[in-house]
């Protein structure tokens, strides 16, 4: 399934997702390079909301750039299979390997504004992440590891605490929405 088909097939949960889906489809039609960071305005990313089997905890990483506990995820870098990107990022950032996908397709869509920052000693201008998020489940007893060039911590956080512990205000409504969606499956 190509990128446009994946986004078209997504059923919005609320007005934010309806609006973001419409904008994403427009951007796919406008730019030929939305799957790569060569597009300095906007590009696709894939993220994960990883929960334990009891769905009482979320696995989060302490993101080095944002200095906050955050979901896992990353850039598509040319790969149009959003689930494959999400699973690759989850594995790379946590060291875990045995994920169960809880949703049939994309679980959530967000357009996330990224502030300018320095990454690997290079300036990255402000831009938009066109993000597709997937709900994943994993055994919380499986051993995790840090990916030191991206994060400085990996830990399970009580699902009721994730919104309050994040330092990124723009992510709080997204994490709240993901918890709400998780409760429906």
Tab-separated table of C-alpha atoms in Angstrom:
chain	number	residue	atom	x	y	z
A	1	UNK	CA	0.000	0.000	0.000
A	2	UNK	CA	1.449	3.386	-0.940
A	3	UNK	CA	1.683	6.361	1.412
A	4	UNK	CA	-1.440	8.092	0.134
A	5	UNK	CA	-3.497	4.902	0.480
A	6	UNK	CA	-2.320	4.440	4.076
A	7	UNK	CA	-3.383	7.968	5.023
A	8	UNK	CA	-6.646	7.775	3.038
A	9	UNK	CA	-7.540	4.517	4.825
A	10	UNK	CA	-7.174	6.089	8.278
A	11	UNK	CA	-10.468	6.730	10.131
A	12	UNK	CA	-10.173	9.955	12.191
A	13	UNK	CA	-11.067	9.855	15.869
A	14	UNK	CA	-11.660	13.582	16.330
A	15	UNK	CA	-11.548	16.954	14.568
A	16	UNK	CA	-7.761	17.269	15.005
A	17	UNK	CA	-7.204	13.977	13.170
A	18	UNK	CA	-9.717	14.910	10.435
A	19	UNK	CA	-7.917	18.210	9.826
A	20	UNK	CA	-4.434	16.671	9.995
A	21	UNK	CA	-5.425	13.871	7.609
A	22	UNK	CA	-6.727	16.398	5.080
A	23	UNK	CA	-3.539	18.477	5.332
A	24	UNK	CA	-1.330	15.377	5.037
A	25	UNK	CA	-3.118	14.300	1.856
A	26	UNK	CA	-2.665	17.797	0.442
A	27	UNK	CA	1.048	17.761	1.315
A	28	UNK	CA	1.499	14.312	-0.276
A	29	UNK	CA	0.000	15.756	-3.475
A	30	UNK	CA	2.046	18.973	-3.220
A	31	UNK	CA	5.520	17.625	-2.427
A	32	UNK	CA	7.228	14.661	-4.061
A	33	UNK	CA	9.707	14.270	-1.189
A	34	UNK	CA	7.536	14.083	1.968
A	35	UNK	CA	9.161	10.768	2.899
A	36	UNK	CA	12.642	12.257	3.270
A	37	UNK	CA	14.324	14.902	5.375
A	38	UNK	CA	15.350	16.562	2.117
A	39	UNK	CA	11.971	18.263	2.460
A	40	UNK	CA	12.874	20.989	4.966
A	41	UNK	CA	9.235	22.077	5.431
A	42	UNK	CA	7.572	18.772	6.334
A	43	UNK	CA	8.230	15.044	6.204
A	44	UNK	CA	6.698	11.811	7.443
A	45	UNK	CA	7.615	10.111	10.688
A	46	UNK	CA	6.215	7.027	12.406
A	47	UNK	CA	5.788	6.741	16.168
A	48	UNK	CA	4.643	4.216	18.743
A	49	UNK	CA	2.604	4.101	21.913
A	50	UNK	CA	4.063	0.998	23.535
A	51	UNK	CA	2.158	-0.561	26.431
A	52	UNK	CA	2.600	-3.609	28.628
A	53	UNK	CA	0.256	-6.607	28.361
A	54	UNK	CA	-1.889	-5.331	31.236
A	55	UNK	CA	-2.035	-1.900	29.548
A	56	UNK	CA	-1.141	-0.194	32.813
A	57	UNK	CA	2.233	1.200	31.702
A	58	UNK	CA	3.735	2.951	28.689
A	59	UNK	CA	7.342	2.431	27.597
A	60	UNK	CA	8.972	5.803	27.041
A	61	UNK	CA	12.435	7.076	26.192
A	62	UNK	CA	14.152	10.165	27.547
A	63	UNK	CA	14.739	12.108	24.336
A	64	UNK	CA	18.135	13.836	24.246
A	65	UNK	CA	17.101	16.768	22.027
A	66	UNK	CA	13.745	17.526	23.667
A	67	UNK	CA	14.933	16.737	27.199
A	68	UNK	CA	11.664	14.978	27.955
A	69	UNK	CA	10.137	11.530	28.307
A	70	UNK	CA	8.620	10.734	24.931
A	71	UNK	CA	7.141	8.068	22.674
A	72	UNK	CA	9.455	6.177	20.330
A	73	UNK	CA	9.576	6.955	16.643
A	74	UNK	CA	11.525	8.451	13.837
A	75	UNK	CA	11.870	9.586	10.259
A	76	UNK	CA	10.719	7.475	7.321
A	77	UNK	CA	13.878	8.278	5.339
A	78	UNK	CA	12.290	7.178	2.077
A	79	UNK	CA	10.381	4.131	3.380
A	80	UNK	CA	6.644	4.390	2.635
A	81	UNK	CA	5.726	1.437	4.889
A	82	UNK	CA	4.813	3.410	8.008
A	83	UNK	CA	4.342	0.345	10.234
A	84	UNK	CA	7.749	-1.019	9.241
A	85	UNK	CA	9.333	2.340	10.125
A	86	UNK	CA	7.496	2.447	13.467
A	87	UNK	CA	8.592	-1.074	14.420
A	88	UNK	CA	12.196	-0.412	13.353
A	89	UNK	CA	12.287	2.743	15.478
A	90	UNK	CA	10.734	0.984	18.483
A	91	UNK	CA	13.364	-1.744	18.293
A	92	UNK	CA	16.287	0.648	17.745
A	93	UNK	CA	15.290	2.999	20.567
A	94	UNK	CA	14.389	0.400	23.207
A	95	UNK	CA	16.315	-2.750	22.291
A	96	UNK	CA	13.082	-4.770	22.387
A	97	UNK	CA	12.135	-7.155	19.599
A	98	UNK	CA	8.796	-8.865	20.267
A	99	UNK	CA	6.080	-6.315	19.599
A	100	UNK	CA	2.412	-7.089	19.092
A	101	UNK	CA	0.599	-4.541	16.904
A	102	UNK	CA	-2.702	-3.708	18.622
A	103	UNK	CA	-4.380	-1.856	15.784
A	104	UNK	CA	-5.301	-2.660	12.237
A	105	UNK	CA	-3.401	0.090	10.468
A	106	UNK	CA	-2.471	3.541	11.731
A	107	UNK	CA	-3.772	4.313	15.237
A	108	UNK	CA	-3.369	8.068	15.236
A	109	UNK	CA	-2.325	10.945	12.978
A	110	UNK	CA	-0.666	14.141	14.139
A	111	UNK	CA	1.119	17.068	12.580
A	112	UNK	CA	3.784	17.962	15.121
A	113	UNK	CA	5.706	21.244	14.971
A	114	UNK	CA	9.414	20.724	15.584
A	115	UNK	CA	11.453	23.666	16.841
A	116	UNK	CA	14.852	24.404	15.350
A	117	UNK	CA	17.664	22.549	17.110
A	118	UNK	CA	21.189	21.183	16.785
A	119	UNK	CA	21.554	17.493	15.896
A	120	UNK	CA	24.973	15.883	15.548
A	121	UNK	CA	26.523	19.361	15.466
A	122	UNK	CA	24.303	20.469	12.561
A	123	UNK	CA	21.554	23.086	12.626
A	124	UNK	CA	18.070	21.713	11.874
A	125	UNK	CA	15.509	24.425	11.010
A	126	UNK	CA	11.959	24.373	12.384
A	127	UNK	CA	9.701	22.052	10.382
A	128	UNK	CA	6.663	19.757	10.613
A	129	UNK	CA	6.547	16.047	11.328
A	130	UNK	CA	3.643	14.365	9.575
A	131	UNK	CA	3.301	11.539	12.056
A	132	UNK	CA	1.510	8.200	11.943
A	133	UNK	CA	1.387	6.468	15.319
A	134	UNK	CA	0.856	2.775	16.053
A	135	UNK	CA	-0.299	1.093	19.268
A	136	UNK	CA	2.080	-1.696	20.293
A	137	UNK	CA	2.204	-4.178	23.152
A	138	UNK	CA	5.328	-5.820	24.569
A	139	UNK	CA	6.314	-7.873	27.607
A	140	UNK	CA	7.550	-5.391	30.204
A	141	UNK	CA	10.011	-7.989	31.527
A	142	UNK	CA	11.929	-8.030	28.255
A	143	UNK	CA	15.302	-6.301	28.697
A	144	UNK	CA	15.566	-2.761	27.318
A	145	UNK	CA	18.618	-0.751	26.325
A	146	UNK	CA	19.382	2.911	25.685
A	147	UNK	CA	20.254	4.209	22.198
A	148	UNK	CA	22.706	6.800	23.478
A	149	UNK	CA	22.824	8.954	20.340
A	150	UNK	CA	19.057	9.556	20.679
A	151	UNK	CA	17.977	8.866	24.240
A	152	UNK	CA	19.419	8.672	27.722
A	153	UNK	CA	16.731	6.556	29.343
A	154	UNK	CA	14.162	3.854	28.642
A	155	UNK	CA	11.543	3.118	31.289
A	156	UNK	CA	8.032	1.961	31.974
A	157	UNK	CA	5.776	4.740	33.271
A	158	UNK	CA	2.327	4.291	34.791
A	159	UNK	CA	-0.189	5.055	32.058
A	160	UNK	CA	-1.935	7.575	34.322
A	161	UNK	CA	1.324	9.531	34.794
A	162	UNK	CA	2.662	9.883	31.227
A	163	UNK	CA	0.830	13.109	30.434
A	164	UNK	CA	2.047	14.860	33.561
A	165	UNK	CA	5.696	13.779	33.317
A	166	UNK	CA	6.318	14.963	29.751
A	167	UNK	CA	8.032	18.338	29.457
A	168	UNK	CA	6.701	18.911	25.927
A	169	UNK	CA	3.392	20.733	26.297
A	170	UNK	CA	2.437	20.056	22.662
A	171	UNK	CA	2.660	16.296	23.289
A	172	UNK	CA	0.328	16.170	26.306
A	173	UNK	CA	-2.928	16.184	24.279
A	174	UNK	CA	-1.482	13.577	21.914
A	175	UNK	CA	-0.533	11.243	24.764
A	176	UNK	CA	-3.941	11.771	26.396
A	177	UNK	CA	-5.659	10.909	23.105
A	178	UNK	CA	-3.557	7.752	22.727
A	179	UNK	CA	-4.536	6.632	26.224
A	180	UNK	CA	-8.197	7.218	25.336
A	181	UNK	CA	-7.845	5.201	22.125
A	182	UNK	CA	-6.072	2.405	23.964
A	183	UNK	CA	-9.019	2.106	26.347
A	184	UNK	CA	-11.336	1.377	23.399
A	185	UNK	CA	-9.480	-1.659	22.053
